[in-house]
Short mmCIF file of C-alpha atoms and ligand atoms in Angstrom, two decimals:
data_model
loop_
_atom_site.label_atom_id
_atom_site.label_comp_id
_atom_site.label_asym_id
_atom_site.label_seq_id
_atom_site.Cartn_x
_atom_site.Cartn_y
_atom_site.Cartn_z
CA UNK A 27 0.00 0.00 0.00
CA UNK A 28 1.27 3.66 -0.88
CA UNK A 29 2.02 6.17 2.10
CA UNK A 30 -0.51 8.70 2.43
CA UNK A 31 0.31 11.87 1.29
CA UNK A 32 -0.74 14.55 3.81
CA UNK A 33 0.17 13.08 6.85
CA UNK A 34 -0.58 16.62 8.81
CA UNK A 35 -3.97 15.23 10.63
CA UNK A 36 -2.76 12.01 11.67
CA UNK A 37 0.53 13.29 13.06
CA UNK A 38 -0.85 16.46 14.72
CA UNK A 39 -3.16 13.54 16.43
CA UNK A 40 -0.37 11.95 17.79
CA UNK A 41 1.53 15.20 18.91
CA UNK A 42 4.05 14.94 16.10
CA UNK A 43 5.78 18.38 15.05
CA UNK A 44 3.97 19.24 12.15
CA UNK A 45 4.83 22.26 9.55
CA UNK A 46 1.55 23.75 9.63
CA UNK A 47 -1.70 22.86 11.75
CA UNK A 48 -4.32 20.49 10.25
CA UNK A 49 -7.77 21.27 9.59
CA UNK A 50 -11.05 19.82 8.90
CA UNK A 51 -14.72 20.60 9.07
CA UNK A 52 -17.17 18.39 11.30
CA UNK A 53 -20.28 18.07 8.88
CA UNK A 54 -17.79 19.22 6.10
CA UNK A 55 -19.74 16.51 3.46
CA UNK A 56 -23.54 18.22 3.52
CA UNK A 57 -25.95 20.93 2.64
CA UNK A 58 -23.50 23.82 2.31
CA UNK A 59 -22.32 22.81 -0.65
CA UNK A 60 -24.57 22.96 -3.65
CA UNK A 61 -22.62 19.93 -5.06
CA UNK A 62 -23.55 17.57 -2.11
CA UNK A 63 -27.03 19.31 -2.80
CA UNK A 64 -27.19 18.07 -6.49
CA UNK A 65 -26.82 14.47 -5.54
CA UNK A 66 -29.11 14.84 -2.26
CA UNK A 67 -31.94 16.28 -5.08
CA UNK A 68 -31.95 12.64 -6.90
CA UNK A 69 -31.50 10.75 -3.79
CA UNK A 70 -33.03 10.45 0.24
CA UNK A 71 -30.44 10.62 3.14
CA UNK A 72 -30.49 7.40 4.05
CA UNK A 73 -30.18 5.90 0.62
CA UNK A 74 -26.85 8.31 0.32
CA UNK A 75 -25.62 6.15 3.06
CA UNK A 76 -26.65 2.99 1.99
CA UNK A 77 -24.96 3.40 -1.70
CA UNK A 78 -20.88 3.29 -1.90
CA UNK A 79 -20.59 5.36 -4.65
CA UNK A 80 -22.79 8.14 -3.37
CA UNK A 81 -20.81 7.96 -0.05
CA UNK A 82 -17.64 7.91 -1.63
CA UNK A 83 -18.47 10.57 -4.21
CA UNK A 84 -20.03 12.97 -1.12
CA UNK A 85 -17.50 12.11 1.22
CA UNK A 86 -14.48 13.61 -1.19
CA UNK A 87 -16.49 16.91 -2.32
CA UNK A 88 -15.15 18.76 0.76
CA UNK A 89 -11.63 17.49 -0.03
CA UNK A 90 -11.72 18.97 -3.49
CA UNK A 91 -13.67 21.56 -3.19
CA UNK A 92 -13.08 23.05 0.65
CA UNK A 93 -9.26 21.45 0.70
CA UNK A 94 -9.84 19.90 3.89
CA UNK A 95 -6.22 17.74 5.26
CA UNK A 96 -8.61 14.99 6.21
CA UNK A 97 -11.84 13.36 4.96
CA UNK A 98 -14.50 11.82 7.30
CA UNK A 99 -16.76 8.98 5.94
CA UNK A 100 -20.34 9.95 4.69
CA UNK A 101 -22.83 7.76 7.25
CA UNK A 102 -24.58 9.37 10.26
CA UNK A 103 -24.31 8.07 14.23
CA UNK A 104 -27.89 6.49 13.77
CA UNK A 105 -27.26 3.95 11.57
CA UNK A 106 -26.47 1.55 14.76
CA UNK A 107 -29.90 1.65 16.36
CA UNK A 108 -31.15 1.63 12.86
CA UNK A 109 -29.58 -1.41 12.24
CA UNK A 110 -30.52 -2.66 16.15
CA UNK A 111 -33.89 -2.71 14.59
CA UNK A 112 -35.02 0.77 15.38
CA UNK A 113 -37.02 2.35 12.51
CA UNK A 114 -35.29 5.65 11.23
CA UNK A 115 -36.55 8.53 9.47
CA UNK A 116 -35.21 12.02 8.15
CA UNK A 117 -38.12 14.23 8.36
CA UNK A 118 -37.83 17.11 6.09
CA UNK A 119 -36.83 20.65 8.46
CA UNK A 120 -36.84 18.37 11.43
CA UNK A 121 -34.16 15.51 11.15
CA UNK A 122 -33.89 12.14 12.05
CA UNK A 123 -36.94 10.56 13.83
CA UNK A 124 -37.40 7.17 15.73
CA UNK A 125 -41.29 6.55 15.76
CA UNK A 126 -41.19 3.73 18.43
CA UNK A 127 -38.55 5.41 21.00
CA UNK A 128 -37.20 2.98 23.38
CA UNK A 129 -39.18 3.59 26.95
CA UNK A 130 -39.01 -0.25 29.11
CA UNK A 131 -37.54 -3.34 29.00
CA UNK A 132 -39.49 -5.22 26.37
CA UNK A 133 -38.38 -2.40 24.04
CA UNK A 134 -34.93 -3.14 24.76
CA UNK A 135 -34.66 -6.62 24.83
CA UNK A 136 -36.35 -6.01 21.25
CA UNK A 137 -32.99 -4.80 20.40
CA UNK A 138 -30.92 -6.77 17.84
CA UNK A 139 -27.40 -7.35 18.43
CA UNK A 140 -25.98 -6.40 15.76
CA UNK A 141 -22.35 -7.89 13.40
CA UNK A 142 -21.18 -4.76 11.75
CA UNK A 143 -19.94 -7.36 8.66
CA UNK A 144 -23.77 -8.11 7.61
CA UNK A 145 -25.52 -5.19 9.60
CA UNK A 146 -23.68 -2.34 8.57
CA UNK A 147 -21.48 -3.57 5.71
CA UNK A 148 -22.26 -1.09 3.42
CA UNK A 149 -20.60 1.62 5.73
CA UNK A 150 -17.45 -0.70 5.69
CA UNK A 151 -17.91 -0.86 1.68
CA UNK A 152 -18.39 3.21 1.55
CA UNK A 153 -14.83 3.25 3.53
CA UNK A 154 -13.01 0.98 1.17
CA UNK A 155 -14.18 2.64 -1.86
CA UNK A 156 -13.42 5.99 -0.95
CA UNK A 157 -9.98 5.31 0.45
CA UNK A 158 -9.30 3.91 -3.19
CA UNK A 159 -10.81 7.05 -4.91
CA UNK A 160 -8.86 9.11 -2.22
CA UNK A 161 -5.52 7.35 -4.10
CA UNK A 162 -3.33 8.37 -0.64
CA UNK A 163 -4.47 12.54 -0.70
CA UNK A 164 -5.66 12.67 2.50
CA UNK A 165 -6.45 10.25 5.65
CA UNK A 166 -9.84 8.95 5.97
CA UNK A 167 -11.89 9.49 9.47
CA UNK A 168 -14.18 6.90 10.41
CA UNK A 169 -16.84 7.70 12.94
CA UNK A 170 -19.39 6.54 15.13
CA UNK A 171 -21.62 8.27 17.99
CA UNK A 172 -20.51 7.21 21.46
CA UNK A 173 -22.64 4.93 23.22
CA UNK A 174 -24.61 7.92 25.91
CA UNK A 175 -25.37 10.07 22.41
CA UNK A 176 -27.15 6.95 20.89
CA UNK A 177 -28.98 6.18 24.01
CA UNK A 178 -30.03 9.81 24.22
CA UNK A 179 -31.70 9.48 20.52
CA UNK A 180 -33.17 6.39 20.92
CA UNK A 181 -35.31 7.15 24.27
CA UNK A 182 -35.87 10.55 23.46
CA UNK A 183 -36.89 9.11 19.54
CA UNK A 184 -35.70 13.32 18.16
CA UNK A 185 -33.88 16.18 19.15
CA UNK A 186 -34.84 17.93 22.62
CA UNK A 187 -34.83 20.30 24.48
CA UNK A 188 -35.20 18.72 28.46
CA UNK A 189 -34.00 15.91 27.38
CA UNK A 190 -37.04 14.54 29.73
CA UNK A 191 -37.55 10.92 28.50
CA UNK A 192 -34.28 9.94 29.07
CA UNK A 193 -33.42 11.75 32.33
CA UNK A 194 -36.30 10.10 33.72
CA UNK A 195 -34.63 6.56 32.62
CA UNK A 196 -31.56 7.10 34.24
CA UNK A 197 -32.44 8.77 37.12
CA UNK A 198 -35.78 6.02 37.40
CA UNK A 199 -34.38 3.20 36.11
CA UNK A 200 -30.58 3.42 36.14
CA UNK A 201 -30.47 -0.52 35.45
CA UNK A 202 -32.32 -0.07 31.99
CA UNK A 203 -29.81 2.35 30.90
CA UNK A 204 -26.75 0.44 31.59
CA UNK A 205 -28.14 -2.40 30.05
CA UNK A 206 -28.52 -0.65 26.83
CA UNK A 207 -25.42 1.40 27.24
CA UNK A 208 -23.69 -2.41 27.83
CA UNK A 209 -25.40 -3.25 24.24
CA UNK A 210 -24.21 -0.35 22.92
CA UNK A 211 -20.82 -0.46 23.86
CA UNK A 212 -20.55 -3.75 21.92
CA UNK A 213 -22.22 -2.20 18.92
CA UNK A 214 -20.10 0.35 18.96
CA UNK A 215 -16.74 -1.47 19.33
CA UNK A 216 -17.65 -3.89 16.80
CA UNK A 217 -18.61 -1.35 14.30
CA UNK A 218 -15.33 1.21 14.89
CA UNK A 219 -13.54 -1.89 14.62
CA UNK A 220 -14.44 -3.14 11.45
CA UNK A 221 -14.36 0.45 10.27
CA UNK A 222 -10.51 0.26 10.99
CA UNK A 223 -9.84 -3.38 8.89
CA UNK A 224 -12.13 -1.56 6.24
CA UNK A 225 -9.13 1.33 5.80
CA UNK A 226 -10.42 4.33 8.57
CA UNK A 227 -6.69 6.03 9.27
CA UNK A 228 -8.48 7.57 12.02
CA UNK A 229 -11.98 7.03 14.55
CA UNK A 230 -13.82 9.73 15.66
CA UNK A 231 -16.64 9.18 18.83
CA UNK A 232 -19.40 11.87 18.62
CA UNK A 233 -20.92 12.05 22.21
CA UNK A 234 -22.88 15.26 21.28
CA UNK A 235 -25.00 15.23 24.20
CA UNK A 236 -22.52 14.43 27.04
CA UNK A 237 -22.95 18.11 27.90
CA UNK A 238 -25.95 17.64 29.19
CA UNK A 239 -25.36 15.20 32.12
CA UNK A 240 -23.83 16.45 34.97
CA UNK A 241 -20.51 15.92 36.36
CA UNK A 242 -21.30 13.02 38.42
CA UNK A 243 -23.81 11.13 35.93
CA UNK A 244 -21.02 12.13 33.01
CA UNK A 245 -18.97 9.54 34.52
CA UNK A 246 -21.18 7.05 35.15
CA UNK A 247 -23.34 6.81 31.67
CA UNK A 248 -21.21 8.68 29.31
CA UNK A 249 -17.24 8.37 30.18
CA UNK A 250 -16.91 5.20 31.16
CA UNK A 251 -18.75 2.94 28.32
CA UNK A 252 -16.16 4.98 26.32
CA UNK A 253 -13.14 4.19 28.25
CA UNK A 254 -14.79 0.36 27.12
CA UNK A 255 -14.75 1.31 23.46
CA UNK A 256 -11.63 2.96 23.34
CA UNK A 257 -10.12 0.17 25.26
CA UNK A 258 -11.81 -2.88 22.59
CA UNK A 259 -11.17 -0.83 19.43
CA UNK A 260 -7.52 -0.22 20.69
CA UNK A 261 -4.73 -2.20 18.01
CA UNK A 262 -2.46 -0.79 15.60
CA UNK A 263 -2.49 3.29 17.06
CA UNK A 264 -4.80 4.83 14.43
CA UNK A 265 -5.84 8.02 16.08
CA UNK A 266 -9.06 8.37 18.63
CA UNK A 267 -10.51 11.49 19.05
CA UNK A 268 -13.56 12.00 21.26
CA UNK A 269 -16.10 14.86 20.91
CA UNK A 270 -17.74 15.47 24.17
CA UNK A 271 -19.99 18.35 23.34
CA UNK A 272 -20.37 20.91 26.47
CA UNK A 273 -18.36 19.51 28.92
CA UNK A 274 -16.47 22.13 30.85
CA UNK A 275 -15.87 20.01 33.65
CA UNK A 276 -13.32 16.41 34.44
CA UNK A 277 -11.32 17.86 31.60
CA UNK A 278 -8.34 15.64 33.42
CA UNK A 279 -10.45 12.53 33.72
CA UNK A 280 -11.85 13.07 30.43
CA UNK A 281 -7.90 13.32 29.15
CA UNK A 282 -7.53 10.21 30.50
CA UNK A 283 -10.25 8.09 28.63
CA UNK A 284 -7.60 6.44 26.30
CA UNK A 285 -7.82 8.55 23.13
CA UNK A 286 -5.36 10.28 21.28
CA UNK A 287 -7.27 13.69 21.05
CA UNK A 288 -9.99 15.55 22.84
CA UNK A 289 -12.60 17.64 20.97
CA UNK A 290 -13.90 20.96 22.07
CA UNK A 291 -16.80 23.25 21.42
CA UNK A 292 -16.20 27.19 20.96
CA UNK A 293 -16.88 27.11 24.60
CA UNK A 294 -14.15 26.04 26.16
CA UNK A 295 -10.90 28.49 26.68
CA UNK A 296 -7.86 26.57 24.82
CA UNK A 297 -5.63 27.60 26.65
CA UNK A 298 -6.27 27.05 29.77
CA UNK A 299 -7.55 23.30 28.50
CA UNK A 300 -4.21 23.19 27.21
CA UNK A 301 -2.48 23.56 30.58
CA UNK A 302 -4.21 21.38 31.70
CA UNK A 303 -4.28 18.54 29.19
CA UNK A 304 -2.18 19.14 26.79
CA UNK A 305 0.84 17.03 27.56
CA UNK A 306 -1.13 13.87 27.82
CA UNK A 307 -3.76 14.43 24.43
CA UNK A 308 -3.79 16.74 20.99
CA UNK A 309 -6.54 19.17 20.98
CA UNK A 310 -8.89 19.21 18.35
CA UNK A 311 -11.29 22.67 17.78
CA UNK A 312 -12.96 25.37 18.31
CA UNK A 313 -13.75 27.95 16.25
CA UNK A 314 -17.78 28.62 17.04
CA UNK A 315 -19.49 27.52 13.58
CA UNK A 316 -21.38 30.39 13.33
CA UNK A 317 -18.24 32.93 12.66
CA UNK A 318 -18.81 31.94 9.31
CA UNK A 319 -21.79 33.76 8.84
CA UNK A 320 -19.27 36.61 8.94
CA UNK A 321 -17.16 38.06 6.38
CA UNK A 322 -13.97 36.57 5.42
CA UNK A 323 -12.07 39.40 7.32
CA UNK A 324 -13.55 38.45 10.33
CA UNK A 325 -13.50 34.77 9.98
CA UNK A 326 -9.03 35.41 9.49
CA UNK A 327 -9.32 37.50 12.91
CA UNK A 328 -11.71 34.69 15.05
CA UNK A 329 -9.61 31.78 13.21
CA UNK A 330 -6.35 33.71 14.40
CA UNK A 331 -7.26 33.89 17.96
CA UNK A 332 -7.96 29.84 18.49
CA UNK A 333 -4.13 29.33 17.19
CA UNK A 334 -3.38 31.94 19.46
CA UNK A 335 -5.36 30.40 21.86
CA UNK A 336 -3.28 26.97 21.41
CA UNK A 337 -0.72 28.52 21.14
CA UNK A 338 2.88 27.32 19.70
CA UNK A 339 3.48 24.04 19.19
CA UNK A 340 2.04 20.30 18.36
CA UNK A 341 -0.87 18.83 19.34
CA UNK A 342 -3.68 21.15 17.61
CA UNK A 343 -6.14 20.34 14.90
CA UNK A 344 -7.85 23.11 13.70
CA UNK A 345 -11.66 22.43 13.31
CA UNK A 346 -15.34 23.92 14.35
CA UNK A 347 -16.68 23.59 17.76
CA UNK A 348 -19.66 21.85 15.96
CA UNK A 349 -21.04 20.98 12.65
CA UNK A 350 -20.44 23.16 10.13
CA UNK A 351 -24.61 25.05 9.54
CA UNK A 352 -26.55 24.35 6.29
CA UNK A 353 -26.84 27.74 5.20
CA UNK A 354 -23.07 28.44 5.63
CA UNK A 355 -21.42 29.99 2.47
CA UNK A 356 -19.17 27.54 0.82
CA UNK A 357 -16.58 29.87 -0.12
CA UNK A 358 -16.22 31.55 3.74
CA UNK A 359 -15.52 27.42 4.76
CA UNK A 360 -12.29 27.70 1.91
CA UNK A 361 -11.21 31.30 3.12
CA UNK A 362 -11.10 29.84 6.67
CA UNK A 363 -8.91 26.73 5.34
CA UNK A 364 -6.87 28.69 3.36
CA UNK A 365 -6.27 30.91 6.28
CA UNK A 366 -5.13 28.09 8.45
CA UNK A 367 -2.73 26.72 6.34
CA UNK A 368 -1.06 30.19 5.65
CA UNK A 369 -0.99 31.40 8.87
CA UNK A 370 -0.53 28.76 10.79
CA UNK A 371 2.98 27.77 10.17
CA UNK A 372 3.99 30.88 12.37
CA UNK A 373 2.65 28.83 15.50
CA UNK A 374 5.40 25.41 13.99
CA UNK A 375 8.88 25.13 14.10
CA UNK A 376 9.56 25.04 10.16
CA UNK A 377 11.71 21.92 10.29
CA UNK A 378 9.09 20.21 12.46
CA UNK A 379 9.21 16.87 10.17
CA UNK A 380 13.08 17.00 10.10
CA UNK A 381 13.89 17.26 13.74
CA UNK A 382 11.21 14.14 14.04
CA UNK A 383 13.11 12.56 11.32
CA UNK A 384 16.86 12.71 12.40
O1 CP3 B 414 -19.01 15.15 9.15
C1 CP3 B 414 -19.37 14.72 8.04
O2 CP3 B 414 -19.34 15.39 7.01
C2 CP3 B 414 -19.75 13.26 7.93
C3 CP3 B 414 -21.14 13.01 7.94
C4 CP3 B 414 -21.96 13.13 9.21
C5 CP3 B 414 -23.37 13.32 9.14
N1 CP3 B 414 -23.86 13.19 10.39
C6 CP3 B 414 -24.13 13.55 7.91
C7 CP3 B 414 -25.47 14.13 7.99
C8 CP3 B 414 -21.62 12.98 10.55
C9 CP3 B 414 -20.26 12.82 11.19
C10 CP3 B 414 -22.83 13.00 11.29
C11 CP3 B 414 -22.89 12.80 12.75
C12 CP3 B 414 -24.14 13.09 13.46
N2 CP3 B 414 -25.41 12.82 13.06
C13 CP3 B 414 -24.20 13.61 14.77
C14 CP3 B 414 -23.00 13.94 15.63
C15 CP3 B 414 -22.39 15.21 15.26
C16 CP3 B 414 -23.19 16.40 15.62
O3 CP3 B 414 -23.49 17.18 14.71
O4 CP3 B 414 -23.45 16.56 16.81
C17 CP3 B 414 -25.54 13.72 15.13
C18 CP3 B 414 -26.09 14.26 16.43
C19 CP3 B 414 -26.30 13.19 14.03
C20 CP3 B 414 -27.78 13.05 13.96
C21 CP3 B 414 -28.33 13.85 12.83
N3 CP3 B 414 -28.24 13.49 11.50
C22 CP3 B 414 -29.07 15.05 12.92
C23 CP3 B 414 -29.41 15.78 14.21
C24 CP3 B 414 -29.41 15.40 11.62
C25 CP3 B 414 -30.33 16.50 11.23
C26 CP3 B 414 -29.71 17.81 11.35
C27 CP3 B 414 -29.17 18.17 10.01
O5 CP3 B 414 -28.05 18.63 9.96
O6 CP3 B 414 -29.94 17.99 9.07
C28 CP3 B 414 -28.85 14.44 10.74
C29 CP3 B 414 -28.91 14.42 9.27
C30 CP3 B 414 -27.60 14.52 8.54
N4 CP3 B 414 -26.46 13.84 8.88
C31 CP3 B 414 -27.36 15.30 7.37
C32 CP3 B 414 -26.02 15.04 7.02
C33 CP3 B 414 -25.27 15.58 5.83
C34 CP3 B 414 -28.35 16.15 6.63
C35 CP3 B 414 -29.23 15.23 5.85
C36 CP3 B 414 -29.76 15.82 4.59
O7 CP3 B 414 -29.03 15.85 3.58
O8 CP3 B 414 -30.94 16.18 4.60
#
């Protein structure tokens, strides 16, 4: 096989001196761009996923068109309890919706357990295609959603905003939860690991709603069924990152959960994360997605002030604090990449890859 060649991402992941910081776009294949938007008109969401080719051709879009130093795999954190059994649907201006949440025991013993091989194989088929129509340009992220984020969808069945049905579970019914976070965890495992042997360089773990637990309960549902994934999917050192959306708190304990990098929201002050952190993990964030609403003048300023906010030195990936918005200007996503990899050599020793080499 031929070495990749922007090795930027995976080596700012593993705290390698790098030339210039990395940077890609959470959500960076979707609706902003009118090309994604040209296939989506012939085609539903979830028949995007299901279909290599559309995948593949999606999932490359931002690397051409945005120039993006890594892709991430077109699929969505729902396809596990979709292929658990749960029935999923995008609803037009309202997203993904399970009819029959999950709400007692009979629903989740209903649960299948699922083999990612047969289950989910056409995610692991999406993967290998697009790493061979990638030819070695950039790394390839696989994801999934970690297993507190996919309980959070399936008992809630939608976005919310209490988050009721599923506080009531855990707080209730405690058992029921960590019998369907144990599920889960397997799911999960199996499904990042087979994402690996199918040619991911790199995993990310999308726990968008650990933010909403609090520092006690994060622990208990959310950290430590990832600690369990991280430790299963563990092998050759591809890269882990973990997105824990709105945590401001156990940024130690959450440093020490066994991945490689740490995501961060436009919330959270870099620097100081850094002092604390940033000898043990990379750092992956945080510009806040809606900057690029602005003008590219003041998209250069924010964008200048989170590598300020890092600081010198390895161990940062540039990227949003969240998905990138729908409605975002395509061109103000390039002038913010094209920023970062002009400016950002300032905050690398230029011989970075040479001292590492020698
Ligand atoms: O980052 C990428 O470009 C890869 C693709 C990706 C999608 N979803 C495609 C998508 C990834 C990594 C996800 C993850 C995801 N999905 C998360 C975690 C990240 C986050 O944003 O917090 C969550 C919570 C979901 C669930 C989900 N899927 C929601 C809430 C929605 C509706 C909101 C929206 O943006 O429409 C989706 C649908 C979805 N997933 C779309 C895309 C491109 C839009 C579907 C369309 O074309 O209509």
């Amino acid at each position: 096989m031929e070495a990749l060649q922007n090795t930027l991402f995976l080596d700012a992941c593993k705290r390698r001196p790098v030339e210039r910081t990395p940077i890609w776009i959470m959500r960076q294949a979707g609706r902003y761009l009118p090309e994604y938007r040209a296939v989506r008109a012939n085609h539903d969401f979830l028949s995007m996923c299901k279909t290599p080719e559309l995948a593949a051709e999606v999932t490359i879009q931002p690397v051409d068109i945005i120039g993006v130093d890594a892709a991430i795999i077109f699929s969505d954190i729902l396809v596990i309890p979709e292929a658990m059994g749960m029935h999923l649907e995008m609803k037009e201006g309202e997203g993904p919706v399970f009819d029959s949440p999950i709400r007692n025991e009979e629903d989740a013993d209903n649960l299948n357990q699922i083999d990612a091989y047969d289950n989910l194989k056409y995610v692991l088929d999406a993967i290998s295609l697009t790493k061979r129509e990638l030819n070695n340009r950039v790394p390839l992220i696989g994801f999934s959603g970690a297993p507190w984020t996919l309980l959070t969808y399936m008992i809630e069945g939608r976005g919310s905003k209490n988050f009721a049905n599923v506080k009531k579970i855990i707080y209730n019914n405690p058992e029921l939860a960590h019998r369907i976070l144990y599920k889960l965890t397997d799911a999960v495992a199996d499904y990042l690991s087979a994402q690996i042997s199918a040619g991911a360089d790199a995993i990310q773990i999308f726990d968008t709603w650990a933010g909403i637990l609090s520092p006690r309960d994060y622990l208990v549902f959310a950290l430590k069924y990832v600690n369990q994934v991280i430790e299963k999917i563990k092998r050759n050192g591809e890269p882990i990152i973990y997105f824990p959306k709105g945590v401001h708190y156990r940024m130690r304990t959450t440093a020490d959960c066994g991945a490689d990098v740490i995501g961060f929201d436009w919330t959270i002050d870099l620097t100081k994360t850094r002092d604390k952190i940033g000898n043990k993990v990379a750092v992956q964030g945080n510009l806040d997605p809606t900057v690029l609403y602005s003008e590219p003048n003041f998209i250069r300023r924010e964008a200048r002030k989170v590598l300020e906010a890092y600081g010198k030195g390895e161990g940062h990936i540039f990227n949003l604090g969240h998905g990138i918005l729908p409605d975002i200007n395509p061109e103000h996503a390039r002038a913010l990449v094209d920023f970062v990899k002009e400016e950002s050599s300032a905050y690398h020793l230029k011989e970075g890859k040479n001292i590492i080499a020698s």
